[in-house]
Coordinates of C-alpha atoms in Angstrom, one line a residue:
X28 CA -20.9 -50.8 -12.7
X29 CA -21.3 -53.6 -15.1
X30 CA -24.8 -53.4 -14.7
X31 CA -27.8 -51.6 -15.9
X32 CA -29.3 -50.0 -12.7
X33 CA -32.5 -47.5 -11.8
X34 CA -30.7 -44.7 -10.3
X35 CA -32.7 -41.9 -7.6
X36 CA -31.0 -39.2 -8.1
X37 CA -31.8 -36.4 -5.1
X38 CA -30.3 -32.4 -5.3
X39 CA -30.9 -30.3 -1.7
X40 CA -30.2 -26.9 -1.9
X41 CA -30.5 -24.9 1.3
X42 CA -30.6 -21.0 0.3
X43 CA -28.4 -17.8 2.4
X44 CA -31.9 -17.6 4.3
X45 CA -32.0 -21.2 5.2
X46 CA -35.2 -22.4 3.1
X47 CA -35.1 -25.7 2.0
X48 CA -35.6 -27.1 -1.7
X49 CA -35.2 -30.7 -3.0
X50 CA -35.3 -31.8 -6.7
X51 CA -35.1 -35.4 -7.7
X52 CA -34.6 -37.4 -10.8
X53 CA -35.0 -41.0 -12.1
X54 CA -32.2 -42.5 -14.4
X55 CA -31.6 -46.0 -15.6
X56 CA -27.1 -46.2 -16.2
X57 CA -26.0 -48.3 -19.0
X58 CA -23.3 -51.1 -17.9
X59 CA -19.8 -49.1 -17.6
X60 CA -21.0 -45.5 -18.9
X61 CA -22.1 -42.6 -17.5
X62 CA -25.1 -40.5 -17.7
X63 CA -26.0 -36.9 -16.9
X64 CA -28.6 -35.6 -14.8
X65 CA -29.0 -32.2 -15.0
X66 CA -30.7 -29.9 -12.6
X67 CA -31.4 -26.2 -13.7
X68 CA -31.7 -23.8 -10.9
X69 CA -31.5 -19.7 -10.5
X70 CA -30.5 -18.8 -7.7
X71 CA -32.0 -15.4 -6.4
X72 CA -30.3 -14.6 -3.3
X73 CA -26.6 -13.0 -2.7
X74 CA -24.3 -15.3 -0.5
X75 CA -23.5 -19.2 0.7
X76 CA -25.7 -22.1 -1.4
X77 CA -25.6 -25.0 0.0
X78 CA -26.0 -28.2 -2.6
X79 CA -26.0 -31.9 -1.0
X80 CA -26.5 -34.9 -3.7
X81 CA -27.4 -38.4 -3.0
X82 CA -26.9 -40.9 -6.0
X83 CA -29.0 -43.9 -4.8
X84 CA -29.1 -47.5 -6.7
X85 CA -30.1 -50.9 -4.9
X86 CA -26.6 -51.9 -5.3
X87 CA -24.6 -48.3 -4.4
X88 CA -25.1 -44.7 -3.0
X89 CA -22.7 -42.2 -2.7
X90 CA -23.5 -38.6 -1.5
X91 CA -21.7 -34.9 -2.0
X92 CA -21.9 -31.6 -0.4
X93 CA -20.5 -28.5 -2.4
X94 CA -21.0 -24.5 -1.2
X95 CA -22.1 -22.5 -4.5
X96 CA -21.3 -18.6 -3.7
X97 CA -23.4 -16.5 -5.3
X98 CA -22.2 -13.1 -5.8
X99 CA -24.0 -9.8 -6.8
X100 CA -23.3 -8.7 -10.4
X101 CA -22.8 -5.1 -11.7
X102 CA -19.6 -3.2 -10.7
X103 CA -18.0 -2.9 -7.2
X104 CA -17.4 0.4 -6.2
X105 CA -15.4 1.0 -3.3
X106 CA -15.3 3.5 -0.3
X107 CA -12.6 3.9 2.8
X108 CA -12.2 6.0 5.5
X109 CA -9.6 5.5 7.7
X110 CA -9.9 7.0 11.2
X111 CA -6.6 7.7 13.1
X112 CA -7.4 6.6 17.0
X113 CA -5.5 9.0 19.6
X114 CA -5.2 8.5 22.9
X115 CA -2.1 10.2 24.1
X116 CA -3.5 13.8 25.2
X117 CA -6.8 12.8 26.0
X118 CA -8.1 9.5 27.3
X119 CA -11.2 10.1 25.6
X120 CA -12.1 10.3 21.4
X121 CA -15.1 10.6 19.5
X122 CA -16.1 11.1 15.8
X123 CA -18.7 9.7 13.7
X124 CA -18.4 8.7 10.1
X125 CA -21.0 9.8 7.6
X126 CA -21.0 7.0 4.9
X127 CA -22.3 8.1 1.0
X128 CA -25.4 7.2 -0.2
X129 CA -26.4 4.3 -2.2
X130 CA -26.2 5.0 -6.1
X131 CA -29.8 5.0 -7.5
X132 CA -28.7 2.2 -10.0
X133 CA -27.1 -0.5 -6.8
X134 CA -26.9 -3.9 -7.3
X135 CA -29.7 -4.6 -4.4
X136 CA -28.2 -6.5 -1.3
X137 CA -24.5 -6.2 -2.7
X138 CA -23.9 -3.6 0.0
X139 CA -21.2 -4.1 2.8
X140 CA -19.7 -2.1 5.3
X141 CA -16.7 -3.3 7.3
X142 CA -14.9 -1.7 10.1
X143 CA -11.1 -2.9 10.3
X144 CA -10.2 -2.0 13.4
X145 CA -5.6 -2.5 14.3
X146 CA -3.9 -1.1 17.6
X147 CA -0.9 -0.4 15.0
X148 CA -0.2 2.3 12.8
X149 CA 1.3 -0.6 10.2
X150 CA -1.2 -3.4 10.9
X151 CA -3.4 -3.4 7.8
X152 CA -0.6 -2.4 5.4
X153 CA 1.6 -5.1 7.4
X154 CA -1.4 -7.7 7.0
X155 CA -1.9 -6.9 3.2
X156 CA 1.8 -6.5 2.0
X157 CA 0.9 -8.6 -1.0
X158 CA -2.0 -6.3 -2.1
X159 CA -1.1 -2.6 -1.6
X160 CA 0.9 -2.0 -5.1
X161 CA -2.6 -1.5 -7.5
X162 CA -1.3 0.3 -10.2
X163 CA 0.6 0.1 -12.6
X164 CA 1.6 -3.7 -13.1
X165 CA 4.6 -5.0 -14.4
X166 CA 8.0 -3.2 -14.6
X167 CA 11.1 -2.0 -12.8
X168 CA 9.1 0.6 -10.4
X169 CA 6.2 -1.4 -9.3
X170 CA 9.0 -4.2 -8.5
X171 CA 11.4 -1.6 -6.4
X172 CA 7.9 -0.5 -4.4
X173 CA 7.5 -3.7 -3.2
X174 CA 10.8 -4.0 -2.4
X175 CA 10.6 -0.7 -0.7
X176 CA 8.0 -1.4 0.8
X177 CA 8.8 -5.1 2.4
X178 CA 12.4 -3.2 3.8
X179 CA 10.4 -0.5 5.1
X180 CA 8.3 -2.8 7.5
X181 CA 10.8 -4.7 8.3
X182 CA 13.0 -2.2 9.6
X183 CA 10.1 -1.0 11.6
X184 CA 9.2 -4.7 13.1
X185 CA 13.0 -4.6 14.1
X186 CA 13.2 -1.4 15.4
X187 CA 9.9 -1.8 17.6
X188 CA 10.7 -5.4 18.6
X189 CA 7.3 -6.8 17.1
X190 CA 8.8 -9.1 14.5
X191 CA 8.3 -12.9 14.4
X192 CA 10.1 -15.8 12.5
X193 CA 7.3 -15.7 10.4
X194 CA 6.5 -12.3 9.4
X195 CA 10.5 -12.3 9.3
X196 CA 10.7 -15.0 6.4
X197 CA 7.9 -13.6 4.3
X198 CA 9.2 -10.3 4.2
X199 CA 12.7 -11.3 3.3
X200 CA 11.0 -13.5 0.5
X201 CA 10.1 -10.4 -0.8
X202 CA 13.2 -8.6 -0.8
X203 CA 14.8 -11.4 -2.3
X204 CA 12.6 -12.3 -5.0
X205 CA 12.3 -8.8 -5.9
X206 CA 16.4 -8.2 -5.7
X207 CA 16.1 -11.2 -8.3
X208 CA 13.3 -9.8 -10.3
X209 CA 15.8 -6.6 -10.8
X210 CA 17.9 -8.3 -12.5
X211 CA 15.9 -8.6 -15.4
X212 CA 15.7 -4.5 -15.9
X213 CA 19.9 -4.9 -16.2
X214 CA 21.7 -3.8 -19.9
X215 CA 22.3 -6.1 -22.3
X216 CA 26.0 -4.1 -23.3
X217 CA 28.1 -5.2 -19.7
X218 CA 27.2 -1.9 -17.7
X219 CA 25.1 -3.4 -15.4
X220 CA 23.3 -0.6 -15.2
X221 CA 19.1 -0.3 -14.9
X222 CA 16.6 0.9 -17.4
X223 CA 13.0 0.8 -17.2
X224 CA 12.5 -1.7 -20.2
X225 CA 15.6 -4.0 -19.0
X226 CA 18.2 -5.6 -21.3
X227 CA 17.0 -4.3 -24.6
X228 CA 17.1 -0.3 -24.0
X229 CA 18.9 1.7 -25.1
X230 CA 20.0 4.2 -21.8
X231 CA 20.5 3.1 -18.3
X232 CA 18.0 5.6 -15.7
X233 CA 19.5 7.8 -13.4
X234 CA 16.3 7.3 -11.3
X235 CA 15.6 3.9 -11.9
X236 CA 19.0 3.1 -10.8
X237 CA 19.1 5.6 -7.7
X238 CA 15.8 3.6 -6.4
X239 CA 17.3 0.3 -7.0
X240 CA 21.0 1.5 -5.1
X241 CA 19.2 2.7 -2.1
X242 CA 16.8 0.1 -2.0
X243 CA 19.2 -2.5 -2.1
X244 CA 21.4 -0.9 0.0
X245 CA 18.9 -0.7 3.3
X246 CA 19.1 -4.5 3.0
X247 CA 22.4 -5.5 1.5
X248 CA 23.2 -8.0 4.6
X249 CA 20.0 -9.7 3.2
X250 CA 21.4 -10.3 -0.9
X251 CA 24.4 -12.7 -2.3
X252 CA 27.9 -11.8 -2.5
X253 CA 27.3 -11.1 -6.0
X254 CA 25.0 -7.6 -5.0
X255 CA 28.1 -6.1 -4.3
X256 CA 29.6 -5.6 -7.3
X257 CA 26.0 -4.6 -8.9
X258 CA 25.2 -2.1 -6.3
X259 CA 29.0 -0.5 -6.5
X260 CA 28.3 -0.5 -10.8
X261 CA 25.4 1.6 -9.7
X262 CA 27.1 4.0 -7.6
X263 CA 29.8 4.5 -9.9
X264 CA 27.3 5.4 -12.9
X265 CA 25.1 7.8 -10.7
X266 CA 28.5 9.8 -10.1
X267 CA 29.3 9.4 -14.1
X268 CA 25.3 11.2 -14.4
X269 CA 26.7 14.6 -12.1
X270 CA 26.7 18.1 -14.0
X271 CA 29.5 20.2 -12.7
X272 CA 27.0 22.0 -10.8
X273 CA 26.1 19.0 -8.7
X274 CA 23.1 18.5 -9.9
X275 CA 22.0 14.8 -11.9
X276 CA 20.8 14.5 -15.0
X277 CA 18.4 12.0 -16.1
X278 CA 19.8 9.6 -19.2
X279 CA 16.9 6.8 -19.6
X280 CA 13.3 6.7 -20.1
X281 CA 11.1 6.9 -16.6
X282 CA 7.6 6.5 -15.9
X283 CA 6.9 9.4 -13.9
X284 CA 5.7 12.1 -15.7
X285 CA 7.0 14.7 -13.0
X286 CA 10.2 13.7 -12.8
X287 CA 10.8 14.0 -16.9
X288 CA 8.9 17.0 -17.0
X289 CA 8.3 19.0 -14.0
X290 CA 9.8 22.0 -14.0
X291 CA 12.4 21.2 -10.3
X292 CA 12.8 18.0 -12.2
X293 CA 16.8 18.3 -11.3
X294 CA 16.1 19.5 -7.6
X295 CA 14.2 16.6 -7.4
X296 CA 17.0 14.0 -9.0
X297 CA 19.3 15.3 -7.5
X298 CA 17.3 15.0 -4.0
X299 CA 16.3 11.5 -5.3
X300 CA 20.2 10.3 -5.4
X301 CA 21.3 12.3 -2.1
X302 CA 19.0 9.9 -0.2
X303 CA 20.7 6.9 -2.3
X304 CA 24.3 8.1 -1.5
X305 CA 23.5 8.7 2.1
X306 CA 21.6 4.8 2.1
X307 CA 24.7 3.7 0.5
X308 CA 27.3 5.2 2.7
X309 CA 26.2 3.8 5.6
X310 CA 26.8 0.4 4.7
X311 CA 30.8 1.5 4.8
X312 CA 31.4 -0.3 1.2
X313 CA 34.2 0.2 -0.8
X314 CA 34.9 3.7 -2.7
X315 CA 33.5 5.6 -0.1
X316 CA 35.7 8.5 -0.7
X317 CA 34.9 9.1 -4.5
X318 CA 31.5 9.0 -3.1
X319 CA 31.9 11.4 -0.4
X320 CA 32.9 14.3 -2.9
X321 CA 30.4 13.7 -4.9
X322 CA 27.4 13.6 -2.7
X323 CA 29.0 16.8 -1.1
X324 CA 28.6 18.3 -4.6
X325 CA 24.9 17.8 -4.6
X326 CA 24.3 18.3 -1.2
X327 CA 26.0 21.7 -2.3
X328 CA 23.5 22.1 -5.4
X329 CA 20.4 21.9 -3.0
X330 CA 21.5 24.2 -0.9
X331 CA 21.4 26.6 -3.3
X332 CA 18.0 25.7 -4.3
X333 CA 16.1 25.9 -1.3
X334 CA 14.8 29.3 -2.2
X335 CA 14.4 28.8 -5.9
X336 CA 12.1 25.5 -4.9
X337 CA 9.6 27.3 -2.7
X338 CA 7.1 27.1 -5.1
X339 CA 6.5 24.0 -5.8
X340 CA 6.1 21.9 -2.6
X341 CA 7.1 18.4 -3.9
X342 CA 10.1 19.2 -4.4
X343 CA 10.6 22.0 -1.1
X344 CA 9.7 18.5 0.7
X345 CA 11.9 16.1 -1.1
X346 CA 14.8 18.6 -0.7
X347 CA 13.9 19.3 2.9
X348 CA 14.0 15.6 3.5
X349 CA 17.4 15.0 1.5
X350 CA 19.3 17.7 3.1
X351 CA 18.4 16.5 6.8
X352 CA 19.6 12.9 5.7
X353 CA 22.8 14.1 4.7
X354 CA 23.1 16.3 7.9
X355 CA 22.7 19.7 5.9
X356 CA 23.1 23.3 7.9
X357 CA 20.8 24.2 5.8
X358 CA 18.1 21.6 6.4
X359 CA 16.4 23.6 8.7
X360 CA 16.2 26.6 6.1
X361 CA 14.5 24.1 3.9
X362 CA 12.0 22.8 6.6
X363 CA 10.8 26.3 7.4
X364 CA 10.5 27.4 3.6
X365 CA 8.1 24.2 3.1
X366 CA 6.3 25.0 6.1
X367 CA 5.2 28.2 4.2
X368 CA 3.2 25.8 1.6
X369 CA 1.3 23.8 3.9
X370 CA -2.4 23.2 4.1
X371 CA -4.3 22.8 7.8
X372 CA -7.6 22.2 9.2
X373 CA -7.8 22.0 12.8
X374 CA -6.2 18.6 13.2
X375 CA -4.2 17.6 9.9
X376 CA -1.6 19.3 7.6
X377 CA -0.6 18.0 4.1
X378 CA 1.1 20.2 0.5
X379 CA -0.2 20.2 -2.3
X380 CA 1.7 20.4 -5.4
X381 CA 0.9 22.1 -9.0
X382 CA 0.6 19.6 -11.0
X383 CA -2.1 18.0 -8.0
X384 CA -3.8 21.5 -8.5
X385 CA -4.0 21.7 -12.4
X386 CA -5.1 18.1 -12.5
X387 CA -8.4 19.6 -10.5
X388 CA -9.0 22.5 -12.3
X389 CA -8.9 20.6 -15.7
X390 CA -10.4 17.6 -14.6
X391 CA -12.9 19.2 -12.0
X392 CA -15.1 16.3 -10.9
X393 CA -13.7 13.1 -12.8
X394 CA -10.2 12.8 -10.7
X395 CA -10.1 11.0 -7.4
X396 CA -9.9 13.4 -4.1
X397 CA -6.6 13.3 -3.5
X398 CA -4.0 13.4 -5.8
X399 CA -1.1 10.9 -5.8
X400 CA 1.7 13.3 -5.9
X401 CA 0.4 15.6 -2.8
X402 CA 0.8 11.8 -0.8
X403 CA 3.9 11.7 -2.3
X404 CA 4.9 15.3 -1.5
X405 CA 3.3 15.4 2.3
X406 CA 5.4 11.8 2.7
X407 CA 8.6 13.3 2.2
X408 CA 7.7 16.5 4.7
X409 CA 6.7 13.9 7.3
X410 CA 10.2 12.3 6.7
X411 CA 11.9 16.0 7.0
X412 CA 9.7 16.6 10.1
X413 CA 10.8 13.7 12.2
X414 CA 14.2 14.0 11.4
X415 CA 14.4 17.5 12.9
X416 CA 11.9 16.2 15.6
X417 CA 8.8 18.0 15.3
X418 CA 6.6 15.4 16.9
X419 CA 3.8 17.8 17.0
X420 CA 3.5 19.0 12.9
X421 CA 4.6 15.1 12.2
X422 CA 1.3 13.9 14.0
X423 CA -1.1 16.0 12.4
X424 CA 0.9 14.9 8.9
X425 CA 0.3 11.6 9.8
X426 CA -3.1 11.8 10.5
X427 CA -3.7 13.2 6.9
X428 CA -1.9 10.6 5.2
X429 CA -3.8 7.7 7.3
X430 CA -6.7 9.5 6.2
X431 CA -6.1 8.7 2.5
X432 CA -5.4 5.1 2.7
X433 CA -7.4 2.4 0.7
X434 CA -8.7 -0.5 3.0
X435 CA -5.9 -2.4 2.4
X436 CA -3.9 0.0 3.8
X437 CA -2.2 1.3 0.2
X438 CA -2.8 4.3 -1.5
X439 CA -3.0 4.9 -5.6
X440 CA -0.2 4.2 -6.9
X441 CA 3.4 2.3 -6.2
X442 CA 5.1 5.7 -5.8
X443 CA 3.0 7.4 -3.4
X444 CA 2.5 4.5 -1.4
X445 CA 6.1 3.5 -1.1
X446 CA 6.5 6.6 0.3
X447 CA 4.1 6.5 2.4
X448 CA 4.3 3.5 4.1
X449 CA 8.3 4.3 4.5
X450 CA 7.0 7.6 6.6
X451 CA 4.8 6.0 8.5
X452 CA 6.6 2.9 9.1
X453 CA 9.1 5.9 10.5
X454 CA 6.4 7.6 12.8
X455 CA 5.3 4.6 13.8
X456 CA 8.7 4.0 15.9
X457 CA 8.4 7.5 17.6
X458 CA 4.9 6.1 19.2
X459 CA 6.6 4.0 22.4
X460 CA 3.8 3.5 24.3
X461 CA 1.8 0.3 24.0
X462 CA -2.0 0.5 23.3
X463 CA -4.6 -0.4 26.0
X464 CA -8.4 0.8 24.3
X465 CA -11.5 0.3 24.5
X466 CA -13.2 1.0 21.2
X467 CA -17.2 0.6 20.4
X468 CA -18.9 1.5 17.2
X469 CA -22.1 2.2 16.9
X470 CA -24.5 2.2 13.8
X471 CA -27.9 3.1 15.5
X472 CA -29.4 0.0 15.8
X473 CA -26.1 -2.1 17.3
X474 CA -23.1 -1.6 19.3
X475 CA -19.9 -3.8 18.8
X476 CA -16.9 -3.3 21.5
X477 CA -13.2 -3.8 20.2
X478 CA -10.3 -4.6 22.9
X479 CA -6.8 -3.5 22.0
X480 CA -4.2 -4.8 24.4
X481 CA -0.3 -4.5 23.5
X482 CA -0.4 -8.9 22.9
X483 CA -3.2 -7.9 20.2
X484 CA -1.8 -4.5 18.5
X485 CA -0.9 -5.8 15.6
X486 CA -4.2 -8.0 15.1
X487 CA -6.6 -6.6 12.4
X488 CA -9.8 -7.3 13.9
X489 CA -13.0 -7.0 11.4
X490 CA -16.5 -6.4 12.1
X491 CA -19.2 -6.6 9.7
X492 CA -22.3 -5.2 9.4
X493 CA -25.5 -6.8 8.1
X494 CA -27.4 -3.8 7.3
X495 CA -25.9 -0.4 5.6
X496 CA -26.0 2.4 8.2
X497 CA -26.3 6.0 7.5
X498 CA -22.9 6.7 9.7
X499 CA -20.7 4.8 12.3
X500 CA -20.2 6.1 15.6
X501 CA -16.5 5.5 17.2
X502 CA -16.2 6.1 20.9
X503 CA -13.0 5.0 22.3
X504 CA -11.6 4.9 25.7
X505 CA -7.6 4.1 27.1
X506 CA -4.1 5.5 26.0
X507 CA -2.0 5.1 22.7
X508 CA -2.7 5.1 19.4
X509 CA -5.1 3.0 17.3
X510 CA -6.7 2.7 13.5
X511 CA -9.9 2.0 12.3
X512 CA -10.9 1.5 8.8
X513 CA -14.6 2.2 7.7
X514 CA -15.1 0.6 4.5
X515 CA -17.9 0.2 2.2
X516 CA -18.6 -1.2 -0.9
X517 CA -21.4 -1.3 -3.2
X518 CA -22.1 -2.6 -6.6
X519 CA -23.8 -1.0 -9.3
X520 CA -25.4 -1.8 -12.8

């Protein structure tokens, strides 16, 4: 204003715990300029601030609320345990869930523990779509697993009637934008063809280019006009790639280590472009025929594999899953000689692989549990299993892989998880009957109750608790299947 004015200047703050605090300060403002008044506060608790601030002349006032969130420092660390939920041989289930102990050096009052609880198989990796590709960032592969992934749900929300308009347009959004983003990875020298570092390298991938063909094949109704000619490029230089054995051989730079070096790396190719040619073949394109003989060919090289593979599960499983795709009478050899490598406890079964097993004994101690190549391995065996329909071994596959999801229903990296979700979203569809469960978790000192109906299956419904509990009690009641996701997190110095 254009004149000078005694200003009161008053700062509330109500803290997380709801004390009260007020500060104020006298200014005088010079005609048309501004002036600071500056309040210095620390705040001590974890959580919601609220500020309110009155400006008060004899001529004006004017007031303002803000929220200031104050969040623990230190490092999160994160812990998940998902729980698979079923209700389909007894009507009855009860576990309980021993949660770690706080780190000595914790961030105090930065603890958390969340239960997500979904009547769907797919609801937390369907509700977090956005967030379940971690690692690595940037690049052909971690564009195609997204991809993957989006087709992957959405042929499952199809295929189960649960779509909506909604869910619909965002996943197609995806596909799009990532059939776009592909692009980018084409050749600079008119092939059209795919590398991993895009127009500037200096070989097309066999791999890269197998991903991107099947991928984009799933969904071709979904693309431009213009796909068609890429994706029939593609085909063509995957049957250029074919060793007169009928195996493939690998002409670019890849990211995945196992795939360059492991030693079934051309089992595992040539698996890899089966499942591409058998995508690509059902769309009923043009040059069909050429295609035919060649995916004969390699069907023909893994056949004559099977046996030589038995060691080394990840690619027993990919080949087990390749050969029932292309309708194989040898896909049931394949199945059974993979069954020889599996790994049980009374209610799961998963493989391990060797590389998964020298990681461990090298690294005992530093690497994560699990390793991201035995997801990858036990994805494709669940794939294998429910195409020869062993509902049984598929269920108890299943329930290991749920096990080893992150909260936002992911796993470690875009590989394993695009897998993953692909074989679940696949189980998923065997599970016809609707959820109706009664769920309550219990933490010693409260009991919160959970309703699944079929209207709310795919509703992620999450329940926090204010204090950290030694373990969570899960006592559910009803028929069908359900999920629930312990989580905890924790921040240390």
């Amino acid at each position: 204003m254009p004149q000078k004015q005694d200003v009161a200047v008053n700062l509330s703050i109500r803290s997380p715990d709801n004390t009260m605090m007020t500060f104020t300060k006298s200014i005088i403002s010079k005609p048309n300029d501004r002036i600071t008044a500056a309040f210095k506060i620390i705040p001590e608790q974890i959580g919601d601030w609220e500020l309110a601030v009155t400006v008060k002349s004899a001529l004006a006032s004017y007031h303002l609320n803000k929220t200031l969130l104050v969040k623990p420092g230190g490092v999160t660390q994160f812990y998940s345990q998902p729980i698979l939920i079923d209700l389909n041989k007894s009507n009855t289930f009860n576990t309980v869930i021993q949660l770690p102990m706080d780190p000595a050096d914790r961030v105090t009052g930065s603890e958390k523990v969340i239960v997500d609880v979904v009547g769907d198989i797919l609801g937390v990796s369907l509700h977090n779509l956005d967030k379940l590709i971690r690692l690595p960032t940037g690049g052909g592969e971690p564009n195609m697993a997204i991809v993957a992934s989006s087709v992957a749900v959405l042929k499952y929300l199809r295929n189960t009637n649960k779509t909506s308009h909604q869910k619909e347009k965002n996943l197609a959004s995806n596909i799009q934008l990532g059939y776009q983003q592909a692009l980018t990875y084409l050749r600079n020298d008119n092939s059209n063809l795919f590398s991993m570092r895009g127009p500037t390298d200096t070989n097309s991938s066999t791999w890269l280019t197998a991903y991107f063909t099947r991928v984009f094949a799933e969904t071709s109704q979904r693309l431009p006009k213009s796909s068609t000619k890429v994706i029939e490029k593609a085909i063509q230089f995957l049957i250029d790639q074919q060793n007169d054995d009928g195996s493939f051989r690998e002409s670019g730079k890849i990211i995945d280590s196992y795939v360059e070096s492991g030693d079934s790396k051309q089992v595992f190719l040539t698996a890899f472009t089966v499942l591409s040619f058998t995508e690509y073949i059902k769309t009923g394109k043009a040059g069909i025929e050429k295609l035919n003989a060649s995916l004969q060919k390699a069907v023909a090289y893994l056949e004559s594999q099977v046996d030589s593979a038995k060691s080394d599960s990840y690619a027993s499983a990919i080949t087990a899953h390749a050969l029932a795709q292309a309708n194989s009478s040898k896909s049931l050899d394949a199945l059974n000689l993979l069954k020889d490598l599996t790994v049980t406890d009374a209610s799961t079964v998963h493989w391990k692989t060797p590389a998964s097993v020298e990681d461990e004994t090298e690294n005992a101690g530093y690497l994560y549990a699990t390793h991201p190549i035995d997801v990858e391995a036990t994805a494709y065996a669940l794939l294998a299993h429910l195409a020869n329909g062993n509902w049984n071994t598929s269920l108890k596959i299943a329930s290991w892989l749920i096990s080893k999801q992150n909260a936002e229903g992911g796993f470690f990296s875009t590989a394993d998880t695009v897998v993953a979700i692909e074989a679940l979203a696949k189980f998923a569809q065997f599970i016809t009957d609707a959820p109706a469960i009664q769920i309550d978790l219990m933490d010693g000192i409260q009991k919160r109750d959970v309703t699944i109906s079929p209207d709310t299956a795919m509703a992620v419904r999450s329940l926090e608790f204010a204090q950290k509990p030694t373990d969570i009690a899960i006592h559910a009641r009803g028929s069908g299947m359900a999920v629930a996701y312990v989580s905890w997190t924790c921040n240390v110095q």
